[in-house]
């Protein structure tokens, strides 16, 4: 229990529940209503170097900021509440499907955190405080036209000045919130290479570059030769201004070093890891909202007879939730939405445990979190997208129409597998860096946590069968980790590299199965207590099946158990197909000549 630790001793469950109730209320009253409206009105608009964001965002931002929702996880020393990150993620889940809006405050908080972690006291006073207060905005200026995933190829230059500042020159693209009318000033952390520093990532530094220069008393000065040259026209997230930014067109863009020289990549990854966990949350949040819309529609849409009454000419048509194929889609959506949520919360819990622990426990929990970040980002966003696709399918033809937001959920979701490092890069990160971290100790620690759950429930008659299945796949994951290690020793380096993405999906699939078993175990304990309190015999299946119709708590916990059963029996087996394919060591994708990918006169 985090509240039993010194770091979080000032909090209790009542405070957490009040916070979540508040965020839920704000979402229902202010965020949901404008979601489709912003998209249909065209989103952010660019005009002669300026960007106007959707007018609805100004009001939402003010309400959420006044409620303190953007500084929940910020330390009290920096002006926040210092809540556990797990509670922050649970709160933000209500809004993260509307990432077109959330990127404005989230990018700002992320940039402020960089200054909080690496800035001088002066920089914190001048920039960080106003950014945490959401008076000034923030970005991360990383990507260039010829330096996207290959950050080391960037061309933005920093020239040292006699007063210790730097003149910045270069152009960046795909900069979220780079220009807008929400904030009084924008503070851009910009990756650049100091003149004379080595090529590649080792020569990169990071600089604080404000839109308006900031005087020593904190007031705004003159414009800083920073210009927005346009915004992207995107398939989704239309409310978010994705900007092209130009620095130093007139030779007068001043920046100041953040942290130490040539440490830009290290500093940037502080923000990147937070953002990647946020993308996993976007996957969970969007999957959840798509599922809930599909569920509501399936309960009210009447179409066709129940399959049991197909031959009865007098049978009434029924809601489509009674049709097996619709139930299949809903169970897939439900089990993935709940599993992805658990994965995000697990990553957040690891971070909280690392912050609240000491000694070896810090390394253990931070290591597990680092291992899971690429899984959470990649598997979370890919499966989140898959859930939104099924959401459209549940609506039939109406899902393809503008009457409902289902297609927008899918359009907005797609970007999450691309930004903050593509999912292919996440897979390479997992295999090349995280799997063998600390000589494999991190991976073994994660497996040990999974096995603890198996040990807890293997003797429970209600969960023994699911426990056995999950244990089989935990062992499979361990074996595949060892297999990749042996490939490295045998010089077969391309086997792990070419199969990094399937391996990550295998880890994600097995991780969700483990988390489902964990949730089912908790749910079963709750159910047994409820049955006992109601005087119901746990073996009376008829009474137990009927109980959810009259008791929402029972409905919730039984839903958790059935969700786990569905996932473990129907989805988990796909992990074995990943492992079997990997071990075939097929290299056809590397052997094929580039010219053989397509043949024809016009190709």
mmCIF file of N, CA and C in Angstrom, residues 266-318:
data_model
loop_
_atom_site.group_PDB
_atom_site.id
_atom_site.type_symbol
_atom_site.label_atom_id
_atom_site.label_comp_id
_atom_site.label_asym_id
_atom_site.label_seq_id
_atom_site.Cartn_x
_atom_site.Cartn_y
_atom_site.Cartn_z
ATOM 1 N N UNK A 266 20.157 12.092 -23.206
ATOM 2 C CA UNK A 266 19.847 11.584 -21.868
ATOM 3 C C UNK A 266 18.719 12.389 -21.237
ATOM 4 N N UNK A 267 18.799 13.703 -21.370
ATOM 5 C CA UNK A 267 17.772 14.570 -20.794
ATOM 6 C C UNK A 267 16.447 14.382 -21.526
ATOM 7 N N UNK A 268 16.520 14.309 -22.846
ATOM 8 C CA UNK A 268 15.308 14.158 -23.646
ATOM 9 C C UNK A 268 14.562 12.877 -23.296
ATOM 10 N N UNK A 269 15.294 11.802 -23.012
ATOM 11 C CA UNK A 269 14.635 10.530 -22.722
ATOM 12 C C UNK A 269 13.860 10.563 -21.410
ATOM 13 N N UNK A 270 14.198 11.494 -20.525
ATOM 14 C CA UNK A 270 13.390 11.666 -19.318
ATOM 15 C C UNK A 270 11.956 11.996 -19.710
ATOM 16 N N UNK A 271 11.816 12.937 -20.643
ATOM 17 C CA UNK A 271 10.491 13.330 -21.114
ATOM 18 C C UNK A 271 9.896 12.256 -22.013
ATOM 19 N N UNK A 272 10.743 11.610 -22.811
ATOM 20 C CA UNK A 272 10.262 10.621 -23.766
ATOM 21 C C UNK A 272 9.633 9.425 -23.064
ATOM 22 N N UNK A 273 10.250 8.944 -21.984
ATOM 23 C CA UNK A 273 9.684 7.801 -21.271
ATOM 24 C C UNK A 273 8.326 8.132 -20.671
ATOM 25 N N UNK A 274 8.197 9.355 -20.129
ATOM 26 C CA UNK A 274 6.898 9.777 -19.612
ATOM 27 C C UNK A 274 5.871 9.822 -20.741
ATOM 28 N N UNK A 275 6.302 10.344 -21.892
ATOM 29 C CA UNK A 275 5.393 10.455 -23.033
ATOM 30 C C UNK A 275 4.991 9.077 -23.543
ATOM 31 N N UNK A 276 5.921 8.125 -23.538
ATOM 32 C CA UNK A 276 5.607 6.784 -24.024
ATOM 33 C C UNK A 276 4.603 6.086 -23.112
ATOM 34 N N UNK A 277 4.730 6.298 -21.821
ATOM 35 C CA UNK A 277 3.723 5.765 -20.912
ATOM 36 C C UNK A 277 2.388 6.451 -21.171
ATOM 37 N N UNK A 278 2.440 7.745 -21.479
ATOM 38 C CA UNK A 278 1.221 8.474 -21.817
ATOM 39 C C UNK A 278 0.557 7.946 -23.073
ATOM 40 N N UNK A 279 1.360 7.474 -24.033
ATOM 41 C CA UNK A 279 0.783 6.887 -25.243
ATOM 42 C C UNK A 279 0.099 5.558 -24.928
ATOM 43 N N UNK A 280 0.692 4.793 -24.013
ATOM 44 C CA UNK A 280 0.023 3.577 -23.566
ATOM 45 C C UNK A 280 -1.310 3.904 -22.924
ATOM 46 N N UNK A 281 -1.334 5.000 -22.168
ATOM 47 C CA UNK A 281 -2.582 5.443 -21.553
ATOM 48 C C UNK A 281 -3.582 5.882 -22.614
ATOM 49 N N UNK A 282 -3.100 6.530 -23.672
ATOM 50 C CA UNK A 282 -3.996 6.893 -24.769
ATOM 51 C C UNK A 282 -4.631 5.642 -25.368
ATOM 52 N N UNK A 283 -3.839 4.579 -25.514
ATOM 53 C CA UNK A 283 -4.377 3.325 -26.031
ATOM 54 C C UNK A 283 -5.447 2.754 -25.128
ATOM 55 N N UNK A 284 -5.173 2.748 -23.829
ATOM 56 C CA UNK A 284 -6.139 2.228 -22.856
ATOM 57 C C UNK A 284 -7.399 3.078 -22.820
ATOM 58 N N UNK A 285 -7.222 4.393 -22.763
ATOM 59 C CA UNK A 285 -8.359 5.307 -22.660
ATOM 60 C C UNK A 285 -9.244 5.242 -23.899
ATOM 61 N N UNK A 286 -8.616 5.249 -25.076
ATOM 62 C CA UNK A 286 -9.394 5.228 -26.313
ATOM 63 C C UNK A 286 -10.069 3.881 -26.510
ATOM 64 N N UNK A 287 -9.375 2.804 -26.142
ATOM 65 C CA UNK A 287 -10.002 1.482 -26.200
ATOM 66 C C UNK A 287 -11.229 1.440 -25.294
ATOM 67 N N UNK A 288 -11.109 2.022 -24.114
ATOM 68 C CA UNK A 288 -12.211 1.997 -23.151
ATOM 69 C C UNK A 288 -13.422 2.772 -23.655
ATOM 70 N N UNK A 289 -13.184 3.980 -24.165
ATOM 71 C CA UNK A 289 -14.313 4.797 -24.593
ATOM 72 C C UNK A 289 -14.967 4.206 -25.839
ATOM 73 N N UNK A 290 -14.165 3.610 -26.723
ATOM 74 C CA UNK A 290 -14.726 2.952 -27.900
ATOM 75 C C UNK A 290 -15.558 1.740 -27.481
ATOM 76 N N UNK A 291 -15.026 0.967 -26.543
ATOM 77 C CA UNK A 291 -15.758 -0.202 -26.045
ATOM 78 C C UNK A 291 -17.076 0.201 -25.391
ATOM 79 N N UNK A 292 -17.052 1.222 -24.561
ATOM 80 C CA UNK A 292 -18.267 1.626 -23.855
ATOM 81 C C UNK A 292 -19.330 2.147 -24.816
ATOM 82 N N UNK A 293 -18.909 2.842 -25.865
ATOM 83 C CA UNK A 293 -19.873 3.272 -26.883
ATOM 84 C C UNK A 293 -20.458 2.061 -27.614
ATOM 85 N N UNK A 294 -19.600 1.111 -27.955
ATOM 86 C CA UNK A 294 -20.068 -0.090 -28.657
ATOM 87 C C UNK A 294 -21.011 -0.902 -27.774
ATOM 88 N N UNK A 295 -20.680 -0.990 -26.497
ATOM 89 C CA UNK A 295 -21.518 -1.737 -25.563
ATOM 90 C C UNK A 295 -22.905 -1.104 -25.445
ATOM 91 N N UNK A 296 -22.936 0.216 -25.290
ATOM 92 C CA UNK A 296 -24.222 0.912 -25.171
ATOM 93 C C UNK A 296 -25.060 0.718 -26.436
ATOM 94 N N UNK A 297 -24.407 0.807 -27.588
ATOM 95 C CA UNK A 297 -25.124 0.638 -28.859
ATOM 96 C C UNK A 297 -25.657 -0.787 -28.992
ATOM 97 N N UNK A 298 -24.833 -1.764 -28.610
ATOM 98 C CA UNK A 298 -25.241 -3.168 -28.737
ATOM 99 C C UNK A 298 -26.431 -3.497 -27.838
ATOM 100 N N UNK A 299 -26.556 -2.784 -26.744
ATOM 101 C CA UNK A 299 -27.679 -3.034 -25.832
ATOM 102 C C UNK A 299 -28.983 -2.411 -26.329
ATOM 103 N N UNK A 300 -28.871 -1.359 -27.140
ATOM 104 C CA UNK A 300 -30.089 -0.664 -27.571
ATOM 105 C C UNK A 300 -30.466 -0.928 -29.029
ATOM 106 N N UNK A 301 -29.517 -1.374 -29.839
ATOM 107 C CA UNK A 301 -29.782 -1.625 -31.253
ATOM 108 C C UNK A 301 -30.493 -2.970 -31.415
ATOM 109 N N UNK A 302 -31.738 -2.950 -31.871
ATOM 110 C CA UNK A 302 -32.529 -4.170 -32.056
ATOM 111 C C UNK A 302 -32.430 -4.610 -33.514
ATOM 112 N N UNK A 303 -31.991 -5.839 -33.708
ATOM 113 C CA UNK A 303 -31.789 -6.337 -35.073
ATOM 114 C C UNK A 303 -31.710 -7.861 -35.037
ATOM 115 N N UNK A 304 -32.618 -8.545 -35.704
ATOM 116 C CA UNK A 304 -32.568 -9.994 -35.820
ATOM 117 C C UNK A 304 -33.063 -10.720 -34.579
ATOM 118 N N UNK A 305 -33.319 -11.993 -34.755
ATOM 119 C CA UNK A 305 -33.798 -12.832 -33.659
ATOM 120 C C UNK A 305 -32.629 -13.466 -32.920
ATOM 121 N N UNK A 306 -32.889 -13.833 -31.690
ATOM 122 C CA UNK A 306 -31.910 -14.616 -30.947
ATOM 123 C C UNK A 306 -31.699 -15.933 -31.682
ATOM 124 N N UNK A 307 -30.456 -16.372 -31.778
ATOM 125 C CA UNK A 307 -30.149 -17.568 -32.561
ATOM 126 C C UNK A 307 -30.913 -18.793 -32.061
ATOM 127 N N UNK A 308 -31.276 -18.787 -30.790
ATOM 128 C CA UNK A 308 -32.047 -19.903 -30.240
ATOM 129 C C UNK A 308 -33.474 -19.929 -30.790
ATOM 130 N N UNK A 309 -33.933 -18.777 -31.291
ATOM 131 C CA UNK A 309 -35.315 -18.678 -31.785
ATOM 132 C C UNK A 309 -35.378 -18.464 -33.295
ATOM 133 N N UNK A 310 -34.311 -18.804 -33.985
ATOM 134 C CA UNK A 310 -34.250 -18.522 -35.415
ATOM 135 C C UNK A 310 -35.385 -19.189 -36.198
ATOM 136 N N UNK A 311 -35.834 -20.345 -35.737
ATOM 137 C CA UNK A 311 -36.868 -21.085 -36.462
ATOM 138 C C UNK A 311 -38.275 -20.740 -35.992
ATOM 139 N N UNK A 312 -38.367 -19.827 -35.039
ATOM 140 C CA UNK A 312 -39.676 -19.442 -34.502
ATOM 141 C C UNK A 312 -40.167 -18.190 -35.226
ATOM 142 N N UNK A 313 -41.199 -18.293 -36.070
ATOM 143 C CA UNK A 313 -41.677 -17.128 -36.838
ATOM 144 C C UNK A 313 -42.283 -16.041 -35.963
ATOM 145 N N UNK A 314 -42.656 -16.390 -34.743
ATOM 146 C CA UNK A 314 -43.278 -15.412 -33.854
ATOM 147 C C UNK A 314 -42.281 -14.749 -32.900
ATOM 148 N N UNK A 315 -41.034 -15.155 -32.978
ATOM 149 C CA UNK A 315 -40.027 -14.611 -32.060
ATOM 150 C C UNK A 315 -39.764 -13.138 -32.352
ATOM 151 N N UNK A 316 -39.547 -12.382 -31.301
ATOM 152 C CA UNK A 316 -39.269 -10.953 -31.429
ATOM 153 C C UNK A 316 -37.791 -10.716 -31.750
ATOM 154 N N UNK A 317 -37.525 -9.627 -32.450
ATOM 155 C CA UNK A 317 -36.135 -9.222 -32.653
ATOM 156 C C UNK A 317 -35.527 -8.795 -31.317
ATOM 157 N N UNK A 318 -34.220 -8.931 -31.216
ATOM 158 C CA UNK A 318 -33.543 -8.697 -29.935
ATOM 159 C C UNK A 318 -32.395 -7.708 -30.112
#
